[in-house]
Tab-separated table of C-alpha atoms and ligand atoms in Angstrom:
chain	number	residue	atom	x	y	z
M	1	MET	CA	0.000	0.000	0.000
M	2	GLY	CA	2.660	2.366	-1.124
M	3	LEU	CA	4.968	3.032	1.813
M	4	SER	CA	7.910	3.755	-0.400
M	5	MET	CA	9.849	2.853	-3.515
M	6	LYS	CA	10.363	4.372	-6.883
M	7	ALA	CA	7.520	4.254	-9.350
M	8	ASN	CA	8.763	2.582	-12.535
M	9	THR	CA	8.671	-0.989	-11.258
M	10	LYS	CA	5.268	-1.809	-9.882
M	11	ILE	CA	5.298	-4.461	-7.173
M	12	VAL	CA	2.019	-6.347	-6.861
M	13	ALA	CA	1.541	-8.660	-3.890
M	14	ILE	CA	-0.950	-11.499	-4.312
M	15	VAL	CA	-2.207	-12.699	-0.969
M	16	GLY	CA	-5.001	-14.743	0.505
M	17	PRO	CA	-5.155	-15.620	4.155
M	18	LYS	CA	-6.741	-18.969	3.440
M	19	GLY	CA	-4.804	-21.828	1.833
M	20	GLY	CA	-5.779	-23.156	-1.556
M	21	VAL	CA	-7.934	-20.227	-2.706
M	22	GLY	CA	-6.019	-19.775	-5.961
M	23	LYS	CA	-3.162	-17.337	-5.236
M	24	THR	CA	-0.551	-19.209	-7.258
M	25	THR	CA	-2.922	-19.976	-10.139
M	26	ILE	CA	-3.867	-16.305	-10.363
M	27	SER	CA	-0.260	-15.066	-9.986
M	28	ALA	CA	1.058	-17.256	-12.799
M	29	ASN	CA	-1.727	-16.478	-15.222
M	30	LEU	CA	-1.847	-12.783	-14.387
M	31	ALA	CA	1.875	-12.647	-15.139
M	32	ILE	CA	1.171	-14.104	-18.574
M	33	ALA	CA	-1.757	-11.739	-19.197
M	34	LEU	CA	0.416	-8.713	-18.388
M	35	SER	CA	3.231	-9.954	-20.613
M	36	VAL	CA	0.716	-10.362	-23.447
M	37	LEU	CA	-0.176	-6.680	-22.948
M	38	GLY	CA	3.473	-5.969	-23.752
M	39	LYS	CA	4.688	-5.447	-20.197
M	40	LYS	CA	7.858	-6.948	-18.827
M	41	VAL	CA	6.978	-9.128	-15.841
M	42	ILE	CA	8.869	-11.076	-13.214
M	43	ALA	CA	6.830	-13.479	-11.098
M	44	VAL	CA	8.368	-14.261	-7.729
M	45	ASP	CA	7.555	-17.298	-5.611
M	46	LEU	CA	7.503	-15.953	-2.078
M	47	ASP	CA	5.600	-18.883	-0.636
M	48	LEU	CA	8.861	-19.709	1.072
M	49	GLY	CA	9.073	-23.303	2.203
M	50	ALA	CA	6.124	-24.406	0.032
M	51	SER	CA	7.085	-23.070	-3.350
M	52	ASN	CA	5.297	-24.330	-6.452
M	53	LEU	CA	4.912	-21.368	-8.810
M	54	HIS	CA	7.438	-22.776	-11.284
M	55	THR	CA	5.347	-25.912	-11.824
M	56	LEU	CA	2.563	-23.782	-13.304
M	57	PHE	CA	4.966	-22.714	-16.022
M	58	GLY	CA	5.905	-26.325	-16.695
M	59	ILE	CA	9.335	-25.893	-15.091
M	60	ARG	CA	10.180	-29.145	-13.337
M	61	GLU	CA	13.618	-28.439	-11.999
M	62	THR	CA	14.525	-25.189	-10.334
M	63	LYS	CA	18.115	-24.133	-10.825
M	64	ALA	CA	18.863	-20.995	-8.855
M	65	THR	CA	16.251	-20.097	-6.237
M	66	LEU	CA	15.610	-17.450	-3.628
M	67	ASP	CA	17.547	-19.623	-1.157
M	68	ASP	CA	20.731	-18.837	-3.068
M	69	PHE	CA	20.091	-15.117	-2.738
M	70	VAL	CA	18.913	-15.111	0.855
M	71	LEU	CA	21.813	-17.329	1.940
M	72	ASN	CA	24.244	-15.064	0.031
M	73	LYS	CA	25.327	-17.790	-2.369
M	74	ILE	CA	24.347	-15.586	-5.280
M	75	ALA	CA	24.868	-11.889	-4.698
M	76	ASN	CA	22.774	-10.371	-7.476
M	77	LEU	CA	19.045	-10.921	-7.688
M	78	PRO	CA	18.944	-10.640	-11.525
M	79	ASP	CA	21.176	-13.738	-11.617
M	80	ILE	CA	18.402	-15.922	-10.211
M	81	VAL	CA	15.726	-14.770	-12.676
M	82	LEU	CA	14.842	-17.664	-14.984
M	83	GLU	CA	13.589	-16.871	-18.445
M	84	THR	CA	10.385	-18.701	-19.325
M	85	SER	CA	9.236	-19.768	-22.763
M	86	ILE	CA	6.920	-16.749	-22.695
M	87	ASN	CA	8.100	-13.461	-24.118
M	88	ASN	CA	8.674	-10.719	-21.488
M	89	LEU	CA	8.170	-13.115	-18.600
M	90	GLY	CA	10.774	-14.195	-16.078
M	91	ILE	CA	10.359	-16.084	-12.829
M	92	ILE	CA	12.198	-16.260	-9.536
M	93	CYS	CA	11.727	-19.654	-7.960
M	94	GLY	CA	11.048	-20.053	-4.274
M	95	GLY	CA	13.474	-21.671	-1.914
M	96	ASN	CA	13.065	-24.849	0.042
M	97	VAL	CA	15.544	-24.483	2.877
M	98	PRO	CA	13.626	-24.842	6.157
M	99	GLY	CA	13.739	-21.716	8.297
M	100	ILE	CA	13.925	-19.338	5.402
M	101	ALA	CA	10.180	-18.818	5.713
M	102	ASN	CA	10.942	-16.563	8.659
M	103	LEU	CA	13.148	-13.945	7.112
M	104	ASN	CA	14.181	-11.318	9.575
M	105	TYR	CA	13.083	-7.766	8.894
M	106	ASN	CA	16.417	-6.641	7.428
M	107	LYS	CA	16.556	-9.535	4.998
M	108	LYS	CA	13.007	-8.763	3.950
M	109	LEU	CA	13.917	-5.126	3.361
M	110	LYS	CA	16.969	-6.109	1.366
M	111	LEU	CA	14.918	-8.479	-0.749
M	112	ILE	CA	12.213	-5.906	-1.452
M	113	HIS	CA	14.810	-3.282	-2.212
M	114	ASN	CA	16.464	-5.576	-4.739
M	115	LEU	CA	13.140	-6.578	-6.274
M	116	SER	CA	12.269	-2.926	-6.800
M	117	GLN	CA	15.544	-2.463	-8.696
M	118	LEU	CA	14.802	-5.203	-11.239
M	119	LYS	CA	14.513	-3.897	-14.795
M	120	THR	CA	10.904	-4.808	-15.343
M	121	ASP	CA	7.457	-3.187	-15.415
M	122	PHE	CA	5.782	-5.527	-12.950
M	123	VAL	CA	6.993	-7.749	-10.129
M	124	LEU	CA	4.270	-10.139	-9.006
M	125	LEU	CA	4.718	-11.676	-5.565
M	126	ASP	CA	3.001	-15.000	-4.927
M	127	LEU	CA	2.806	-15.060	-1.148
M	128	GLY	CA	1.956	-17.849	1.248
M	129	ALA	CA	-1.315	-18.268	3.096
M	130	GLY	CA	-1.847	-16.675	6.493
M	131	ALA	CA	-1.600	-13.195	7.951
M	132	SER	CA	1.821	-13.288	9.584
M	133	PHE	CA	3.984	-10.176	9.477
M	134	ASN	CA	6.011	-11.939	6.809
M	135	VAL	CA	3.054	-11.757	4.470
M	136	VAL	CA	1.607	-8.462	5.705
M	137	ASP	CA	4.914	-6.571	5.494
M	138	PHE	CA	5.419	-7.508	1.859
M	139	LEU	CA	1.928	-6.233	1.169
M	140	ILE	CA	2.572	-2.955	2.932
M	141	ILE	CA	5.682	-2.321	0.860
M	142	ALA	CA	4.072	-3.278	-2.458
M	143	GLN	CA	2.301	-0.656	-4.572
M	144	GLU	CA	-0.678	-2.907	-5.232
M	145	GLY	CA	-2.242	-5.721	-3.277
M	146	ILE	CA	-4.545	-8.368	-4.631
M	147	LEU	CA	-6.444	-10.237	-1.973
M	148	VAL	CA	-7.752	-13.585	-3.171
M	149	THR	CA	-10.758	-15.171	-1.514
M	150	THR	CA	-13.397	-17.722	-2.436
M	151	PRO	CA	-17.136	-16.974	-2.107
M	152	GLU	CA	-17.599	-19.055	1.060
M	153	VAL	CA	-18.312	-17.086	4.232
M	154	PRO	CA	-15.285	-18.333	6.248
M	155	SER	CA	-12.982	-17.313	3.425
M	156	LEU	CA	-14.624	-13.863	3.170
M	157	LEU	CA	-14.346	-13.309	6.916
M	158	ASN	CA	-10.714	-14.362	6.762
M	159	ALA	CA	-10.172	-11.815	4.033
M	160	TYR	CA	-11.808	-9.095	6.119
M	161	SER	CA	-9.655	-9.858	9.192
M	162	PHE	CA	-6.616	-9.839	6.964
M	163	ILE	CA	-7.346	-6.315	5.714
M	164	LYS	CA	-7.980	-5.209	9.283
M	165	THR	CA	-4.644	-6.665	10.430
M	166	LEU	CA	-2.993	-4.895	7.536
M	167	ILE	CA	-4.531	-1.521	8.405
M	168	PHE	CA	-3.535	-1.840	12.063
M	169	ARG	CA	0.003	-2.812	11.114
M	170	ARG	CA	0.186	0.089	8.664
M	171	LEU	CA	-1.039	2.591	11.269
M	172	THR	CA	1.289	1.188	13.923
M	173	LEU	CA	4.255	1.681	11.587
M	174	HIS	CA	3.014	5.193	10.812
M	175	PHE	CA	2.676	6.154	14.498
M	176	LYS	CA	6.050	4.611	15.328
M	177	HIS	CA	7.592	6.619	12.546
M	178	SER	CA	6.095	9.854	13.886
M	179	GLU	CA	6.778	8.757	17.495
M	180	GLN	CA	3.142	9.106	18.564
M	181	THR	CA	3.181	6.866	21.642
M	182	VAL	CA	-0.243	8.035	22.819
M	183	LEU	CA	-1.756	7.091	19.488
M	184	ILE	CA	-0.096	3.671	19.543
M	185	GLU	CA	-1.817	3.130	22.895
M	186	LEU	CA	-5.113	4.272	21.411
M	187	LEU	CA	-4.641	1.803	18.562
M	188	ASP	CA	-4.109	-0.972	21.107
M	189	LYS	CA	-7.406	-0.034	22.709
M	190	ALA	CA	-9.117	-0.169	19.317
M	191	ARG	CA	-8.022	-3.810	19.008
M	192	ASP	CA	-9.994	-4.504	22.175
M	193	PHE	CA	-13.180	-2.847	20.985
M	194	ASP	CA	-15.401	-4.823	23.366
M	195	SER	CA	-13.956	-2.661	26.146
M	196	TYR	CA	-13.835	0.464	23.973
M	197	PRO	CA	-16.948	0.320	21.761
M	198	LYS	CA	-16.441	3.855	20.454
M	199	LEU	CA	-13.272	2.662	18.771
M	200	LYS	CA	-15.004	-0.182	16.965
M	201	THR	CA	-14.966	1.583	13.606
M	202	MET	CA	-12.183	3.546	11.976
M	203	GLU	CA	-14.531	6.551	11.977
M	204	GLY	CA	-14.727	6.291	15.777
M	205	PHE	CA	-10.989	5.821	15.996
M	206	MET	CA	-10.304	8.853	13.821
M	207	GLU	CA	-12.667	10.928	15.929
M	208	ALA	CA	-10.707	9.949	19.035
M	209	VAL	CA	-7.426	10.754	17.287
M	210	ASN	CA	-8.864	14.081	16.175
M	211	ASN	CA	-9.416	15.029	19.823
M	212	ILE	CA	-5.711	14.455	20.477
M	213	ASN	CA	-4.010	15.492	17.262
M	214	VAL	CA	-5.880	16.933	14.272
M	215	ALA	CA	-2.963	16.601	11.850
M	216	GLU	CA	-2.577	12.896	12.658
M	217	ALA	CA	-6.314	12.318	12.195
M	218	ASN	CA	-6.028	13.901	8.751
M	219	SER	CA	-3.062	11.792	7.778
M	220	ILE	CA	-4.829	8.586	8.838
M	221	ARG	CA	-7.805	9.553	6.724
M	222	LYS	CA	-5.444	10.135	3.834
M	223	ILE	CA	-3.885	6.679	4.280
M	224	LEU	CA	-7.323	5.058	4.288
M	225	THR	CA	-8.593	7.121	1.354
M	226	ASN	CA	-5.567	6.266	-0.750
M	227	TYR	CA	-5.804	2.584	0.073
M	228	ARG	CA	-7.417	0.718	-2.739
M	229	PRO	CA	-7.213	-3.045	-2.255
M	230	ILE	CA	-8.169	-5.234	-5.183
M	231	VAL	CA	-10.263	-8.144	-3.946
M	232	VAL	CA	-10.631	-11.136	-6.236
M	233	VAL	CA	-13.463	-13.535	-5.514
M	234	ASN	CA	-12.124	-16.707	-7.121
M	235	ARG	CA	-13.987	-19.874	-8.109
M	236	ALA	CA	-17.331	-18.120	-8.403
M	237	ARG	CA	-19.934	-20.574	-9.652
M	238	SER	CA	-22.900	-18.231	-9.943
M	239	GLY	CA	-23.911	-14.601	-10.037
M	240	LYS	CA	-24.751	-14.974	-6.358
M	241	ASP	CA	-21.185	-16.065	-5.633
M	242	ALA	CA	-19.890	-13.044	-7.506
M	243	GLU	CA	-22.063	-10.770	-5.351
M	244	THR	CA	-20.360	-11.915	-2.145
M	245	GLY	CA	-17.503	-9.533	-2.902
M	246	LYS	CA	-19.923	-6.702	-2.179
M	247	VAL	CA	-20.439	-7.999	1.364
M	248	LEU	CA	-16.716	-7.674	1.946
M	249	GLN	CA	-16.669	-4.261	0.308
M	250	ASN	CA	-19.448	-3.059	2.634
M	251	LEU	CA	-17.644	-4.380	5.721
M	252	MET	CA	-14.449	-2.591	4.703
M	253	ASN	CA	-16.375	0.598	4.054
M	254	GLN	CA	-18.397	0.499	7.270
M	255	TYR	CA	-15.750	-0.613	9.754
M	256	LEU	CA	-12.447	0.355	8.182
M	257	SER	CA	-13.432	3.473	6.158
M	258	ILE	CA	-11.921	1.946	3.041
M	259	LYS	CA	-14.061	3.485	0.346
M	260	SER	CA	-12.299	2.574	-2.873
M	261	SER	CA	-11.763	-1.159	-2.872
M	262	ILE	CA	-12.126	-2.859	-6.239
M	263	ILE	CA	-13.971	-6.162	-6.412
M	264	LEU	CA	-13.311	-8.515	-9.303
M	265	THR	CA	-14.501	-12.033	-9.928
M	266	VAL	CA	-12.774	-15.068	-11.406
M	267	ARG	CA	-15.118	-17.856	-12.353
M	268	GLU	CA	-14.772	-21.535	-11.531
M	269	ASP	CA	-13.551	-23.175	-14.713
M	270	ALA	CA	-12.745	-26.800	-15.516
M	271	ALA	CA	-10.105	-25.526	-17.972
M	272	VAL	CA	-7.925	-24.729	-14.944
M	273	GLY	CA	-7.645	-28.334	-13.773
M	274	THR	CA	-7.131	-29.620	-17.310
M	275	ALA	CA	-4.257	-27.222	-17.966
M	276	VAL	CA	-2.602	-27.908	-14.599
M	277	ALA	CA	-2.694	-31.658	-15.279
M	278	ARG	CA	-0.847	-31.019	-18.543
M	279	LEU	CA	1.698	-28.753	-16.796
M	280	LYS	CA	0.642	-25.866	-19.027
M	281	PRO	CA	-0.576	-22.413	-17.946
M	282	VAL	CA	-4.315	-21.972	-18.505
M	283	LEU	CA	-3.872	-18.735	-20.430
M	284	LEU	CA	-1.813	-20.512	-23.081
M	285	GLU	CA	-3.757	-23.759	-23.043
M	286	ALA	CA	-7.256	-22.257	-23.051
M	287	PRO	CA	-6.972	-18.577	-24.023
M	288	ASN	CA	-10.703	-18.298	-24.677
M	289	SER	CA	-11.821	-19.847	-21.397
M	290	LEU	CA	-13.924	-17.954	-18.841
M	291	PHE	CA	-10.921	-18.092	-16.499
M	292	ALA	CA	-8.655	-16.465	-19.087
M	293	LYS	CA	-11.177	-13.667	-19.713
M	294	ASP	CA	-11.459	-12.927	-16.002
M	295	ILE	CA	-7.685	-12.879	-15.518
M	296	GLU	CA	-7.329	-10.498	-18.459
M	297	MET	CA	-9.734	-8.165	-16.701
M	298	ILE	CA	-7.457	-8.064	-13.625
M	299	ALA	CA	-4.477	-7.393	-15.897
M	300	ARG	CA	-6.287	-4.475	-17.507
M	301	VAL	CA	-7.109	-2.986	-14.095
M	302	LEU	CA	-3.434	-3.208	-13.044
M	303	HIS	CA	-2.276	-1.910	-16.362
M	304	SER	CA	-4.582	1.098	-16.347
M	305	THR	CA	-3.826	2.353	-12.840
M	306	PRO	CA	-0.961	4.827	-12.381
S	1	ATP	N1	-10.973	-20.363	-11.019
S	1	ATP	C1	-10.646	-21.643	-10.798
S	1	ATP	N2	-11.367	-22.650	-11.351
S	1	ATP	C2	-11.040	-23.945	-11.120
S	1	ATP	N3	-10.032	-24.341	-10.337
S	1	ATP	C3	-9.285	-23.409	-9.739
S	1	ATP	C4	-9.539	-22.012	-9.933
S	1	ATP	N4	-8.620	-21.321	-9.217
S	1	ATP	C5	-7.847	-22.214	-8.582
S	1	ATP	N5	-8.227	-23.487	-8.894
S	1	ATP	C6	-7.622	-24.737	-8.370
S	1	ATP	O1	-7.585	-24.616	-6.946
S	1	ATP	C7	-6.447	-25.297	-6.426
S	1	ATP	C8	-5.673	-24.359	-5.504
S	1	ATP	O2	-5.106	-23.312	-6.280
S	1	ATP	P1	-3.705	-22.633	-5.888
S	1	ATP	O3	-2.649	-23.639	-5.692
S	1	ATP	O4	-3.480	-21.567	-6.911
S	1	ATP	O5	-4.086	-21.977	-4.484
S	1	ATP	P2	-3.118	-21.210	-3.468
S	1	ATP	O6	-3.965	-20.177	-2.828
S	1	ATP	O7	-1.891	-20.770	-4.162
S	1	ATP	O8	-2.788	-22.374	-2.442
S	1	ATP	P3	-1.678	-22.342	-1.261
S	1	ATP	O9	-2.298	-21.583	-0.132
S	1	ATP	O10	-1.467	-23.779	-0.957
S	1	ATP	O11	-0.457	-21.666	-1.813
S	1	ATP	C9	-5.634	-25.755	-7.620
S	1	ATP	O12	-5.907	-27.116	-7.841
S	1	ATP	C10	-6.171	-24.926	-8.775
S	1	ATP	O13	-6.043	-25.601	-10.005
S	2	MG	MG1	0.165	-21.086	-3.650
């Protein structure tokens, strides 16, 4: 959500707090859709410890991986980018060394810094499931975040808690940066909203901040106004499934004052399973499938935003 970084390489983090909702499938095919639009793309497998992005491109054996970079065996990140058979599209394979999943903060920063220096238009990060700081921090540093969910209620609620965790983490970092200890304490109270019902919504929280520090209240509102998460409801089987994204949108609006989320839908499609079984990306195997059309829509949204 845009903490930093120069603008010419756009880092897009693909996350989903629940396992198996389609993060990797969407990352791989979105990378292809963007490359078809003429953009240079590098897809990065950041599901450290459980990497499988390469298999969706039909790559069976990984040569250099993120392990080599993180463990300082290879000093330059560009040296671990593998070319794929697709024009404009490179991939960085995930590592498999146990323990690497918990990169310390400095290693994470170094990695993100190096990713932002890659000579490419888009860097797509396929992140692991869950809402650990490992995942959340990458999302905070990225310019765009795509949150993948399925239409089922538990998955939607997971997605909502994830966004809430993200907002709290973002505000905590902001207050730490401006050394606003009192506001950090207020934020802690907002986590325990049963005891502090007035802080249950971000509107209530901002009102309380406003009583302490007007400038800070304004800057929080700015952070929330500028935050525009892209939510993808994947494996939608019906129009009703597609509508569930609106429920999430309303929750984010009402409780978190996030007004400009974008909801997109990717339909359930048997072409996905067929392509995976043949070790071929769906977009190449079935370019006219419903799935391909929906992925192209996400690519156009990313492509058209500044
Ligand atoms: N739109 C779709 N239609 C049909 N099948 C799909 C669709 N999206 C994903 N799948 C299938 O769902 C399964 C899980 O997808 P995927 O591995 O991309 O999820 P993930 O979120 O990356 O999982 P993990 O949390 O384990 O990393 C795969 O078998 C994939 O082929
Ligand atoms: Mg995955």
